[in-house]
Structure formats: structure tokens, C-alpha cells
Tab-separated table of C-alpha atoms in Angstrom:
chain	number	residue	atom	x	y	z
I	554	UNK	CA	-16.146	9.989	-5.467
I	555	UNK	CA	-13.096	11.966	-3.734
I	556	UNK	CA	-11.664	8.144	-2.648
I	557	UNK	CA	-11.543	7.081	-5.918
I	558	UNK	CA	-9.937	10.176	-7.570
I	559	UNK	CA	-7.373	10.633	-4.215
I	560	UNK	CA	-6.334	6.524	-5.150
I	561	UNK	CA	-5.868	7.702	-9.065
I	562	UNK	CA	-3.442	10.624	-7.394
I	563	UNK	CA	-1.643	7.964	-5.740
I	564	UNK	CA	-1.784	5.345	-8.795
I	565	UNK	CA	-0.169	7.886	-11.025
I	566	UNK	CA	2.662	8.493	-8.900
I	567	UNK	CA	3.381	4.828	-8.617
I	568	UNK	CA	3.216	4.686	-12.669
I	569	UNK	CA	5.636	7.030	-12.737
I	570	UNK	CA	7.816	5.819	-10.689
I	571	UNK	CA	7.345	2.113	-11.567
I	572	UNK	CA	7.183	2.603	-15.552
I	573	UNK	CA	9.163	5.912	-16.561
I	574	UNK	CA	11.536	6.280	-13.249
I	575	UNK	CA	11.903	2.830	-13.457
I	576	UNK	CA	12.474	3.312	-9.468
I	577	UNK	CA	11.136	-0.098	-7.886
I	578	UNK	CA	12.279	0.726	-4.265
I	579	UNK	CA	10.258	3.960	-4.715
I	580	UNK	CA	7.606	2.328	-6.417
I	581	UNK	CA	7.575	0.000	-3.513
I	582	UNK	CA	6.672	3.374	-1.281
I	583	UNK	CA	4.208	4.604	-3.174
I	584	UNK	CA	2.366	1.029	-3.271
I	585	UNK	CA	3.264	1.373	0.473
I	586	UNK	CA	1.155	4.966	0.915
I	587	UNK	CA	-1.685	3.618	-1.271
I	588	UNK	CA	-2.125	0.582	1.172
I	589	UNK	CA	-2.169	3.254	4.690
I	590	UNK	CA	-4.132	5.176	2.050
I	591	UNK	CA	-7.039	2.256	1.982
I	592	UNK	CA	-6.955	1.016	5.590
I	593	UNK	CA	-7.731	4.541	6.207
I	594	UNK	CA	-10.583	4.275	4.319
I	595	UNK	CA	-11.772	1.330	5.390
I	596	UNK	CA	-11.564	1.484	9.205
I	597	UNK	CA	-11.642	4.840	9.666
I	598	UNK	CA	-14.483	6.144	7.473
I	599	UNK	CA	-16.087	2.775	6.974
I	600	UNK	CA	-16.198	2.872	3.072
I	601	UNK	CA	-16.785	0.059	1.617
I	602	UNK	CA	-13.717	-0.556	-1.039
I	603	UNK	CA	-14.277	-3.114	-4.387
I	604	UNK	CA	-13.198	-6.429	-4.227
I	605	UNK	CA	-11.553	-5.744	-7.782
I	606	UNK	CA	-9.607	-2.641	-6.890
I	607	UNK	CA	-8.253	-4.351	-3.732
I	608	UNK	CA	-7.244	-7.026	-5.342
I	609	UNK	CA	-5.305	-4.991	-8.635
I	610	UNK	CA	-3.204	-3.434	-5.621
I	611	UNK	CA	-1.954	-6.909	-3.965
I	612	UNK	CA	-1.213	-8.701	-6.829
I	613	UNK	CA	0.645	-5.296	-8.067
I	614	UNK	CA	2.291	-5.473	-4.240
I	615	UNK	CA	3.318	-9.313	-4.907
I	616	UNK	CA	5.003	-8.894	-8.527
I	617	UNK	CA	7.222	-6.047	-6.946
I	618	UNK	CA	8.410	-8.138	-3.953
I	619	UNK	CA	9.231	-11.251	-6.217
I	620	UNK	CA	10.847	-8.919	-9.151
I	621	UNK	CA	12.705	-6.761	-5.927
I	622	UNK	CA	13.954	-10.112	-5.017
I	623	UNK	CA	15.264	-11.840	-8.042
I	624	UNK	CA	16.908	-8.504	-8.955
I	625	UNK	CA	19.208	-9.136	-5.882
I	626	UNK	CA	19.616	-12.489	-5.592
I	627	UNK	CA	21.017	-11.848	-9.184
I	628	UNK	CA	23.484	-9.267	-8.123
I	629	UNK	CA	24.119	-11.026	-5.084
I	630	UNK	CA	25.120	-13.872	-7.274
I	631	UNK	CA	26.824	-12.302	-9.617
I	632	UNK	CA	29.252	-10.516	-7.189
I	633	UNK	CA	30.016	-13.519	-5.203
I	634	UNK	CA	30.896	-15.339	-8.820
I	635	UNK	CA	34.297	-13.666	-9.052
I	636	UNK	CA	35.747	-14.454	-5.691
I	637	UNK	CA	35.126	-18.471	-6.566
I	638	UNK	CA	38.175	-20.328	-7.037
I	639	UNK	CA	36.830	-23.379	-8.900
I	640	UNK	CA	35.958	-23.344	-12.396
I	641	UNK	CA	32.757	-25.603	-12.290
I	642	UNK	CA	31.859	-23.025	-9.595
I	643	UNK	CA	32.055	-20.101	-11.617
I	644	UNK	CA	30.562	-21.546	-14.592
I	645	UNK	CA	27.387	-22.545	-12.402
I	646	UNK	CA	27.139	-19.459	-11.305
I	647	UNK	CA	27.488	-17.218	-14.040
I	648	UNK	CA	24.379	-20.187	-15.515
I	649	UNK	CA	22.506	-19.279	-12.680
I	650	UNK	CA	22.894	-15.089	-13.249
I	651	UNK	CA	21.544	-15.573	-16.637
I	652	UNK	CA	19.061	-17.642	-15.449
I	653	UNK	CA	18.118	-15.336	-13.338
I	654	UNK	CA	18.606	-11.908	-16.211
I	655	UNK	CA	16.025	-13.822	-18.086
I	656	UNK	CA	13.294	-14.674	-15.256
I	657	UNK	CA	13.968	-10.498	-14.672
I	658	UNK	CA	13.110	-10.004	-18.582
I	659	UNK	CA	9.677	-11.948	-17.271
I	660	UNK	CA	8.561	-9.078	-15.531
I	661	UNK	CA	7.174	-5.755	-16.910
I	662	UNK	CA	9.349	-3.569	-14.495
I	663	UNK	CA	13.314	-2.980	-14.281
I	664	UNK	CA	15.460	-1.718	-11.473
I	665	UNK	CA	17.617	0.900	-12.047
I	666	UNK	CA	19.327	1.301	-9.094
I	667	UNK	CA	19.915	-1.358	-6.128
I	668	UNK	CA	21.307	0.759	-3.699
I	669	UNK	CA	22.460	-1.499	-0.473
I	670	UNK	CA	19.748	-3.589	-0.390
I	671	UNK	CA	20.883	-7.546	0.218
I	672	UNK	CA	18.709	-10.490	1.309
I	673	UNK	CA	18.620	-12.318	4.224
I	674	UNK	CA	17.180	-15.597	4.839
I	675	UNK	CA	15.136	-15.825	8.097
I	676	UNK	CA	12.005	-18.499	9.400
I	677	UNK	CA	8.482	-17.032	8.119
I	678	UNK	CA	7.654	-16.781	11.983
I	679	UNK	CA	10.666	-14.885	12.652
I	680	UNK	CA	8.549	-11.443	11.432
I	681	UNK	CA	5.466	-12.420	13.911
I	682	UNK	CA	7.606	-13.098	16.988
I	683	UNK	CA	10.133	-9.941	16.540
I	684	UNK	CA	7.306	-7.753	16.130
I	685	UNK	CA	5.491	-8.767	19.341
I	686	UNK	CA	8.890	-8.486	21.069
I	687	UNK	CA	9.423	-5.084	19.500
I	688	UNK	CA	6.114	-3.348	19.906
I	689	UNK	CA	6.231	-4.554	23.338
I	690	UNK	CA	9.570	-3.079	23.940
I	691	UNK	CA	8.448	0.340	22.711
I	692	UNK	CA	5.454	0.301	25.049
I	693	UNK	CA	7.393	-0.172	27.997
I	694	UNK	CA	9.824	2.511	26.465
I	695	UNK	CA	6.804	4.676	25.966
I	696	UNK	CA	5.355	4.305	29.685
I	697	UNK	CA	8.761	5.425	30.718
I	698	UNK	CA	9.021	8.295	28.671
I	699	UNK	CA	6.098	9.000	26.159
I	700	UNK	CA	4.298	12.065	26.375
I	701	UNK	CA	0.655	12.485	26.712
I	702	UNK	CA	-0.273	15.788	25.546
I	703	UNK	CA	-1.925	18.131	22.293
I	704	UNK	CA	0.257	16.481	19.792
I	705	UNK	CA	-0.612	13.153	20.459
I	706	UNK	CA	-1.652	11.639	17.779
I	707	UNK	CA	-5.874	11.363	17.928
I	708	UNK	CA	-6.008	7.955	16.301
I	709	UNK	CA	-3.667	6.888	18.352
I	710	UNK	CA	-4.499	8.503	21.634
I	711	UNK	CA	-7.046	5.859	23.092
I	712	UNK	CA	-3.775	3.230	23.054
I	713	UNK	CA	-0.974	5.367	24.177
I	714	UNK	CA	-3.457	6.615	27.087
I	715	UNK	CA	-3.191	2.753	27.931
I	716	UNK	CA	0.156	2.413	27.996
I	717	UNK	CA	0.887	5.653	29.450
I	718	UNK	CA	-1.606	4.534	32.719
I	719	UNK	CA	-0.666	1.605	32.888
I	720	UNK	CA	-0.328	0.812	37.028
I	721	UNK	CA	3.672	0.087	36.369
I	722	UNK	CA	6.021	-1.233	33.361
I	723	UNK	CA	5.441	-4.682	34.634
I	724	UNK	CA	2.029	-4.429	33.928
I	725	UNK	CA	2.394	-4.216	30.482
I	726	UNK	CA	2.709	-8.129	30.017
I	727	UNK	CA	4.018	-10.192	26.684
I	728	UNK	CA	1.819	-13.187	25.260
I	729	UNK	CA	-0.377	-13.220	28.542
I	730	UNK	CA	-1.551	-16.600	29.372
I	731	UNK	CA	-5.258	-15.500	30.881
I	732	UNK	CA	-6.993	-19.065	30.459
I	733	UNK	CA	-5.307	-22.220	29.434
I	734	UNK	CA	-6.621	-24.122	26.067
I	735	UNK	CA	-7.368	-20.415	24.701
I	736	UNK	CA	-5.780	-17.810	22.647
I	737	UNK	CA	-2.599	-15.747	24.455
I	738	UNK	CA	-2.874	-11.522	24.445
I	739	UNK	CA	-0.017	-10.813	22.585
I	740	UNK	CA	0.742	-7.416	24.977
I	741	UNK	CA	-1.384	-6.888	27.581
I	742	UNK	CA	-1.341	-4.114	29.563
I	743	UNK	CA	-3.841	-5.046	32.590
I	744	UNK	CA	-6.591	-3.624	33.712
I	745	UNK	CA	-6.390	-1.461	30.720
I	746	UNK	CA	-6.698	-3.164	27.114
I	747	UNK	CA	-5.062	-6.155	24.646
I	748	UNK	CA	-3.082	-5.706	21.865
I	749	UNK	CA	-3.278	-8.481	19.226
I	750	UNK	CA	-0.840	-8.164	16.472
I	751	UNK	CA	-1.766	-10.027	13.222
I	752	UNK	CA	1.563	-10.367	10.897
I	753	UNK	CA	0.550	-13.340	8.277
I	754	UNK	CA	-2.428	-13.192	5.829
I	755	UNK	CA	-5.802	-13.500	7.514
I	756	UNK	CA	-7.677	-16.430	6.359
I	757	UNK	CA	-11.059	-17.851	7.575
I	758	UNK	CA	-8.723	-19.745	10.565
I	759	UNK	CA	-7.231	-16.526	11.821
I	760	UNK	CA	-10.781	-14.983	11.705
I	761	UNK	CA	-11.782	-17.587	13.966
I	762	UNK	CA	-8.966	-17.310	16.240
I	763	UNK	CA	-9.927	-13.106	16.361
I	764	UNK	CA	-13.631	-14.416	17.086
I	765	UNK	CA	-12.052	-16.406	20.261
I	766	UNK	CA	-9.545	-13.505	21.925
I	767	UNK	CA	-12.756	-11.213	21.034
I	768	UNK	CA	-14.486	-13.278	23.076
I	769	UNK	CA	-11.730	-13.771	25.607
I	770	UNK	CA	-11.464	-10.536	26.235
I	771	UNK	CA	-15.373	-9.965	26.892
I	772	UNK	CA	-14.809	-12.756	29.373
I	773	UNK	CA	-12.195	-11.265	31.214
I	774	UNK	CA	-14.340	-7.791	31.421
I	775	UNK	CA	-11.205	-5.957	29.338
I	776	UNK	CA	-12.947	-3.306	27.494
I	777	UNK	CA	-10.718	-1.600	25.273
I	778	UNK	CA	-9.119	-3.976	22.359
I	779	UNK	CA	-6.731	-3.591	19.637
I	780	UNK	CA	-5.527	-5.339	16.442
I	781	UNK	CA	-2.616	-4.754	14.793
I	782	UNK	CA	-2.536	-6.151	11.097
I	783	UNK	CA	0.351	-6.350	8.657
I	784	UNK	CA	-2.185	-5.004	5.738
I	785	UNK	CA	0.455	-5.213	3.288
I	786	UNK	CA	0.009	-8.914	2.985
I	787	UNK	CA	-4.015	-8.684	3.638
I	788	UNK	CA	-4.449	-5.784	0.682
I	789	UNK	CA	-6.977	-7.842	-1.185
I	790	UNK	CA	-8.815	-8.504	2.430
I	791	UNK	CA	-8.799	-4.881	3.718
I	792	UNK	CA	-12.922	-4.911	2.940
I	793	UNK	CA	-13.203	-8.404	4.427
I	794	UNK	CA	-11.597	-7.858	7.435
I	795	UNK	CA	-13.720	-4.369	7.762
I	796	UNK	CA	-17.015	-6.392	7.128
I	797	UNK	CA	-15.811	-8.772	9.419
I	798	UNK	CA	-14.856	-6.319	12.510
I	799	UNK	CA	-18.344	-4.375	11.882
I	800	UNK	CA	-19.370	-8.111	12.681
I	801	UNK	CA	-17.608	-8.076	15.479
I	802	UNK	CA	-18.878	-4.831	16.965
I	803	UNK	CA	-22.545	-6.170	16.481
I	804	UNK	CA	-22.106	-8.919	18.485
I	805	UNK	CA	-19.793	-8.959	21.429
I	806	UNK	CA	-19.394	-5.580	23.649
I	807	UNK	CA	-15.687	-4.422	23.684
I	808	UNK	CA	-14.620	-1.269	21.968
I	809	UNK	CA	-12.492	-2.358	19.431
I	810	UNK	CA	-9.799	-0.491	17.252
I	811	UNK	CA	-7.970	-1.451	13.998
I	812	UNK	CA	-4.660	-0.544	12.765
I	813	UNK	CA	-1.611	-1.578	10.809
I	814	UNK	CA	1.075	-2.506	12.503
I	815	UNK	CA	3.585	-0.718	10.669
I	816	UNK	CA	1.767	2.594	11.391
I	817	UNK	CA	1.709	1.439	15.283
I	818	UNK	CA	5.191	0.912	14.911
I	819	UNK	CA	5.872	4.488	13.476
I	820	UNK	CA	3.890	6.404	15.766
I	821	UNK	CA	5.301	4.906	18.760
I	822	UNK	CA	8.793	5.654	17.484
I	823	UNK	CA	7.741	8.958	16.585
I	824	UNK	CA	6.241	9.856	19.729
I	825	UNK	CA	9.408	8.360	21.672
I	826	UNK	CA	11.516	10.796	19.421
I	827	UNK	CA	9.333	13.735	20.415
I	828	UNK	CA	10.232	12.852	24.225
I	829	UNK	CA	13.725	12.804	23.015
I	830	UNK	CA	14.496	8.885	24.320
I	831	UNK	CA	14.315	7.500	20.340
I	832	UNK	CA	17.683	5.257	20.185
I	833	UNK	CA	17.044	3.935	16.486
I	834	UNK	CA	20.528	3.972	14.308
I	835	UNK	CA	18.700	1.849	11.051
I	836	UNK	CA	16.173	3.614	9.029
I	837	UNK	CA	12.210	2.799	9.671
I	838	UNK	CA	12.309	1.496	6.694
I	839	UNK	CA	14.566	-1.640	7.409
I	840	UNK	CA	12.899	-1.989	10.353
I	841	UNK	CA	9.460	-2.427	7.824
I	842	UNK	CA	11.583	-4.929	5.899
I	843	UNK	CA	12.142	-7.019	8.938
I	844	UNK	CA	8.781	-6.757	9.927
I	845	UNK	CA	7.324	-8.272	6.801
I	846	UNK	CA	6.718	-4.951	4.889
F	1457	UNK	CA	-25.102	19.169	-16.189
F	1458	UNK	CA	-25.345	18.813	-19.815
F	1459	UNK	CA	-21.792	18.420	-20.237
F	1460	UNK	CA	-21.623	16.078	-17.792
F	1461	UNK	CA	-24.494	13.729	-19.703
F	1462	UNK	CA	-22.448	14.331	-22.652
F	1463	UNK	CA	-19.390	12.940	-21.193
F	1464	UNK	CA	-20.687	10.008	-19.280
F	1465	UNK	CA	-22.597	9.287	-22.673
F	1466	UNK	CA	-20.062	9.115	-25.498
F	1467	UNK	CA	-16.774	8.428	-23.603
F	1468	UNK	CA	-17.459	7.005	-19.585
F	1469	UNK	CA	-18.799	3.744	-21.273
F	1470	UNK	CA	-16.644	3.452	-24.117
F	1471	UNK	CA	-13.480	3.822	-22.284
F	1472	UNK	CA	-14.816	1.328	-19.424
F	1473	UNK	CA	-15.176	-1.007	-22.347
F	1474	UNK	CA	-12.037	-0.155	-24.442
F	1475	UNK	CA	-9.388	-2.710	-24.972
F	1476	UNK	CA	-6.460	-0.560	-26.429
F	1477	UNK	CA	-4.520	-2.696	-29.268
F	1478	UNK	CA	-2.207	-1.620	-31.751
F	1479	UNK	CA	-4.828	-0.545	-34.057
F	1480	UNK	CA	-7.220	1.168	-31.960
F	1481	UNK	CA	-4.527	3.216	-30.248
F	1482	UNK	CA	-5.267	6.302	-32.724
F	1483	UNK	CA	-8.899	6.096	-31.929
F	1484	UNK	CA	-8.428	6.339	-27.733
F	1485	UNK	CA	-5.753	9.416	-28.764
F	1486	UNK	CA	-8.678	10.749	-30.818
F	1487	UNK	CA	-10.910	10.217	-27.789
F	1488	UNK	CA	-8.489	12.116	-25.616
F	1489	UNK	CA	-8.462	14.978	-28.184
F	1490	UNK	CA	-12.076	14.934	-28.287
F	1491	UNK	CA	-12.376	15.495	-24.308
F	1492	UNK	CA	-9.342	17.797	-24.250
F	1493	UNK	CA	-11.564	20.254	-26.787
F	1494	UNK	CA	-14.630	19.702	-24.404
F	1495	UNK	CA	-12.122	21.746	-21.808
F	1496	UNK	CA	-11.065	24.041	-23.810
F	1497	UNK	CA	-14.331	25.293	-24.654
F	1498	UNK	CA	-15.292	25.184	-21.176
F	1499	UNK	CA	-12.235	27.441	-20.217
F	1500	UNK	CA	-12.745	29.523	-23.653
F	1501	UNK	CA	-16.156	30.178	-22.986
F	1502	UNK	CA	-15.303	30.883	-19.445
F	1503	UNK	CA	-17.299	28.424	-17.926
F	1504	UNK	CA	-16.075	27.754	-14.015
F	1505	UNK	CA	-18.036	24.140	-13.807
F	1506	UNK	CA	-15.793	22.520	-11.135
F	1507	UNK	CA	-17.761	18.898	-11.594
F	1508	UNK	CA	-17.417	19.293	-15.383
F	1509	UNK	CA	-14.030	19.749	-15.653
F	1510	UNK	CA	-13.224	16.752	-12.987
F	1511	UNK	CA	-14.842	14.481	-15.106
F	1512	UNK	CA	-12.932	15.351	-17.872
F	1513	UNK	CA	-9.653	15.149	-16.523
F	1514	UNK	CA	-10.817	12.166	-14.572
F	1515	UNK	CA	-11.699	10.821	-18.367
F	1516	UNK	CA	-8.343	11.864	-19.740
F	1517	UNK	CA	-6.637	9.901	-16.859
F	1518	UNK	CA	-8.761	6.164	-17.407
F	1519	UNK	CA	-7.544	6.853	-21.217
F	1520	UNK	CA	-4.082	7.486	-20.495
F	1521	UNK	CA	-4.160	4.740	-18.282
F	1522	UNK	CA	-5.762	1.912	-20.466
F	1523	UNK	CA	-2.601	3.464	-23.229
F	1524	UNK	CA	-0.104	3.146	-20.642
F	1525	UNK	CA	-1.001	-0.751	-19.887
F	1526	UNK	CA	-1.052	-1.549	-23.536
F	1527	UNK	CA	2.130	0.549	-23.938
F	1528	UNK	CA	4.016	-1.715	-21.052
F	1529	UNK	CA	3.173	-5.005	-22.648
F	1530	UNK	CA	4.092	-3.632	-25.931
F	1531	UNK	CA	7.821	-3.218	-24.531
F	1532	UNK	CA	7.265	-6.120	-22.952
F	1533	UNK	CA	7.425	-8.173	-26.462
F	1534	UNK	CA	9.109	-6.158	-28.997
F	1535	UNK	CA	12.481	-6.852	-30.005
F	1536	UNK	CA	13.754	-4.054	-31.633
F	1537	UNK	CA	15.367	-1.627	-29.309
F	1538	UNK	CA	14.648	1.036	-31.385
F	1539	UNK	CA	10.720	0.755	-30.859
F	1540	UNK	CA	11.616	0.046	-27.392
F	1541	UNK	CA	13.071	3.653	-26.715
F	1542	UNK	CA	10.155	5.121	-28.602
F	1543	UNK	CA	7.617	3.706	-26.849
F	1544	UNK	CA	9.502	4.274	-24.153
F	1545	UNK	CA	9.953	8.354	-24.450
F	1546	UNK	CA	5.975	7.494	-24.533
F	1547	UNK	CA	5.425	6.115	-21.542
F	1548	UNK	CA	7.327	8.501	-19.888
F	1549	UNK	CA	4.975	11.510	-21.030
F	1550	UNK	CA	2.046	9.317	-20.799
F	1551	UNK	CA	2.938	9.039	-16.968
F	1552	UNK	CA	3.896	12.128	-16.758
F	1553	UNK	CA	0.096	13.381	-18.181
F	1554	UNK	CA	-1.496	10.776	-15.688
F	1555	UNK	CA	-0.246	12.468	-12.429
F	1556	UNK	CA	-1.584	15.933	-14.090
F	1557	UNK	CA	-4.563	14.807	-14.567
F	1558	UNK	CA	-5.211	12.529	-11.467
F	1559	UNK	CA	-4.610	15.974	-9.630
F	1560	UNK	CA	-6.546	18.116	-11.388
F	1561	UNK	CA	-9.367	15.567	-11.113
F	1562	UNK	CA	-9.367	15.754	-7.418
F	1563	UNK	CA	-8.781	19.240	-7.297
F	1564	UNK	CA	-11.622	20.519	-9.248
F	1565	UNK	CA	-13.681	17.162	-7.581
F	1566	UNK	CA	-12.591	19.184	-4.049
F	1567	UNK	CA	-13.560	22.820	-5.128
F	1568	UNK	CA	-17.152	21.381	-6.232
F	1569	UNK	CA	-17.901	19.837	-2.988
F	1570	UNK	CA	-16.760	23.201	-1.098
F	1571	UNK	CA	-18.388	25.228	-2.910
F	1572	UNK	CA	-21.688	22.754	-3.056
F	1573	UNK	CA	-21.644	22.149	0.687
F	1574	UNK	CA	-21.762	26.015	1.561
């Protein structure tokens, strides 16, 4: 019952912000918080969450990303029109802006305010790969200098204990080859636990693939597992992916945790901050961008 | 308790089912009038029933929320910008009302289980 009314709380911000604010970025945020909201939910109190709720909140997610987007390829477009010198140029491209104003009008949301947003045109994989780099890169950061102490986070504490005992920084090991012909540990800190991170949307393939490291890691007698998930993209799966990790549990002997990788991402930044080595000139919140988010 | 089986009776159900169009929109504001009365009588009468008064406002929020969805796709098609910054001003308060009552659903949904669990 509380669930249900605590996701209203959250719903009627985004409304707000969405509708009468008119605040899309924001909006985006709130979506954001609702999404961390459910995977609480999910993995950490095992509730069991409606197909048709999860899915009202993705295809909500999805509208915003393509509206956020076409809002700034317009203005992108727009700006650049002046500083043409050709006049077939300039006529194609002030065709293309109101193009563009009416595909906007399509949507049921507007956006205010742009601020300094731009967009940037990158491979699909590029989020995957730079977020395996990057996590990895704060866990050797954190074995260096992370604390381990009463404000460690509790969800959290299992991993960093990992990393933090880890026998030395080499040990902490990038897309680990353990058997040929099988699935690679994305970081794997040894004799301690895997890390899988999961950045695309997990389909019935991917499942299968999490079936085989599970299984992998069984093998290989490493005991503590964890998988990172970009949930943002997987919002309409966060019950199938629950069902399918209870699965999971049943079957094959490995403790196994599950979180989202932007909230990995945040406490390990966080906790490097609170040792005082955090290095970070962006906001988090272009680093989500570039991670998928 | 009553209350409650009066309020899951003539407006849970009806609200699940109700498709807000131009001219049924009176009738859901009559249906939020109806529940708003329900708690004022409970807070008249003096009546501290935690459970109660989250359904209502958990009632008043579904409404508002089934108005504010037909409200956005009215926007969505009407031409005259006149309507458009009416329905607009309503939107605004409807929101507004939604995060009120979302949070005094939960809150009064909160005190009930504290005080129940004791």
C-alpha cells in the first residue's frame, strides 16, 4: 500500500514539473528518482511491481528522451543557420527547423529552458565500454584511497569491502578472460568477487549470457557476484529481471547482488569525495548522460 | 471502516473505470466535491481515522489525475490560444492539488501503520 502511494508522491512531482513547470530537464530527474525509487523496491524488498505500472514509466522515460532531443537538434540547427554563407543552405535549414517546431508540436510536453545542453553523436557501444573503463578506474581509485568505516554505505558495503581487500590494485582486473569460448568478468577483483555491468536493454539473449557468467563464476568457486544494470533503459523489465535473479538464487550457489549502475557510479564517487581524492570538474549528471542515462 | 466501504463502493470503482471527456468533466469535479465533503465531516466531527482520510486523498489524487490526462490532450488539439491559457492556469492548479494530495495520502497511510503496528 505505502509503495504505491510513495510512487503517486513521486508521480505528482514529475506532473508538475513536466505539465505546469514545463521543466523537461527536471522532469527528466524526477522520472530519474522514480526509476532508483522502483529498483529499490524490487531488489531490495522483493515486491513484486505490475507489469502495467512499469511499463507507463518507460514509455513516459522514452517520449522525454526523443522530445529532449528534437528540442536541441532544433536549436542546434537553428543557431548554426545564420553563420551559413549559401543561400540554398540557409533555406534548407531554416525547412528543416520548422520541420523540426512541428514534430515538437507532436509531443504533449514543451521545454522552456535549454540551458547548455548540446548533442553529441557517439557509437551505441561507446556507453558500455566507457562505463567498464570508468567503474574500473574508480575501484582502483577507491582501493587506494576509499574508506571503510560507519558511513559506508550498507548496501554498498559487501562491494567496497571487495575492493578495499583486494590483495593489490593489480588485482582488480578489467574484462578478465577466466576460460576461453565463455563470457569475460567485466572487473574482477580476484579471489574476492565479479562485477558484471549490464548497459543495453536486457532481452531473453542477455539473460542467457547472465545464466552463463552465473555459472562461470560457480565454476571458478568466486562467491560473491555483482550486476550492474543501466535500469533506465530496462524500466519496463525491473520485475522480470527480479523474477529472473530470484531464479537465479534458487539454482546456482553464489551470493548475488543487484544494482544500477548509475547508483554504483555515485556512491563510489561519493565515497572517494569523503576520502578527499574526488578529482571530478563535470557534474554527475553529464557523466549519467554519457553513460546512457 | 464504514467510511472506508463507502468510499471503495461509490467512487474506487467508478474512478478506476472513468474515462474523463469533455462532457463528463463536471461529473469527476462533482465526484471530487463529493469526497472532499466526506473529509470535512471527518475533520468536523473530529474524527482522527488515519486509513480513512488516506483513502480519500488517495481518491482525490486518481481523480485529479484522470482530469489532468484529459486536460493535456485537450491542449494538445485546441487551436485557440485563448482556451489554451485557460486550460492551462488549470493544469497548473490541478498539479499543484496532485502533489497535496499524493502527500497527504502517504502521510496519513504512514501514521495508520505506526499507530496500528504498536
Amino acid at each position: 500500500m505505502l509503495t504505491l502511494k510513495e510512487i503517486d508522491k513521486l508521480t505528482a512531482e514529475y506532473y508538475k514539473e513536466a505539465y505546469s513547470k514545463k521543466d523537461i530537464l527536471k522532469a527528466w530527474i524526477v522520472m530519474d528518482q522514480i526509476k532508483q525509487f522502483l529498483v529499490i523496491k524490487a531488489f531490495k524488498e522483493r515486491i513484486p511491481l505490475s507489469e502495467e505500472l512499469l511499463k507507463y514509466y518507460s514509455e513516459e522515460w522514452s517520449l522525454l528522451y526523443i522530445f529532449a532531443k528534437i528540442c536541441l537538434l532544433k536549436d542546434e540547427i537553428s543557431k548554426r543557420t545564420s553563420s551559413l554563407t549559401q543561400e540554398w543552405e540557409k533555406e534548407m535549414f531554416a525547412e528543416i527547423t520548422k520541420i523540426l517546431e512541428t514534430t515538437e508540436r507532436l509531443f504533449k510536453y514543451e521545454m522552456v529552458d535549454k540551458k547548455d545542453y548540446t548533442l553529441k553523436i557517439i557509437t551505441s557501444s561507446f556507453a558500455g565500454g566507457f562505463s567498464e573503463y570508468f567503474i574500473h578506474e574508480l575501484c582502483q581509485e577507491f582501493f587506494d584511497y576509499g574508506l571503510i568505516d560507519d558511513k559506508t554505505p550498507p548496501e554498498f558495503r559487501d562491494l567496497l569491502e571487495c575492493i578495499k581487500l583486494a590483495r593489490c590494485k593489480d588485482d582488480i582486473i578489467l574484462n578478465d578472460i577466466l576460460e576461453q569460448g565463455k563470457p569475460d568478468i567485466d572487473i574482477h577483483i580476484k579471489n574476492k568477487c565479479a562485477i558484471f555491468l549490464k548497459n543495453s536493454k536486457i532481452e531473453s539473449d542477455e539473460m542467457k549470457k547472465i545464466w552463463e557468467e552465473m555459472e562461470l563464476c560457480a565454476k571458478r568457486r568466486i562467491s560473491k557476484v555483482f550486476y550492474c544494470i543501466n535500469f533506465i533503459k530496462n524500466i519496463e523489465k525491473i520485475d522480470y529481471i527480479r523474477r529472473s535473479f530470484e531464479k537465479i538464487r534458487d539454482r546456482i550457489n553464489v551470493n548475488v547482488n543487484v544494482y544500477d549502475i548509475k547508483d554504483l557510479v555515485s556512491v563510489l564517487l561519493n565515497e572517494l569525495k569523503r576520502s578527499g581524492k574526488s578529482k571530478l570538474n563535470f557534474s554527475q549528471l553529464d557523466l549519467y548522460r554519457v553513460l546512457d542515462y | 471502516m464504514l467510511f472506508q466501504i463507502f468510499i471503495k463502493d461509490h467512487f474506487d470503482e467508478k474512478i478506476n473505470n472513468l474515462k474523463i471527456t469533455y462532457s463528463n468533466i463536471n461529473y469527476s469535479e462533482k465526484m471530487a466535491n463529493n469526497v472532499k465533503s466526506i473529509l470535512d465531516v471527518l475533520e468536523k466531527v473530529g474524527i482522527k481515522n488515519r486509513a480513512t482520510q488516506s483513502m480519500c486523498y488517495e481518491t482525490l489524487y486518481k481523480l485529479r489525475k484522470k482530469q489532468l490526462h484529459f486536460l493535456v490532450g485537450f491542449i494538445f488539439f485546441e487551436k485557440s490560444e485563448k482556451k489554451k491559457q485557460r486550460t492551462q492556469k488549470l493544469i497548473d492548479q490541478i498539479t499543484e492539488e496532485m502533489v497535496d494530495y499524493s502527500e497527504k495520502s502517504l502521510k496519513n497511510a504512514v501514521k495508520f501503520i505506526k499507530k496500528t503496528s504498536k
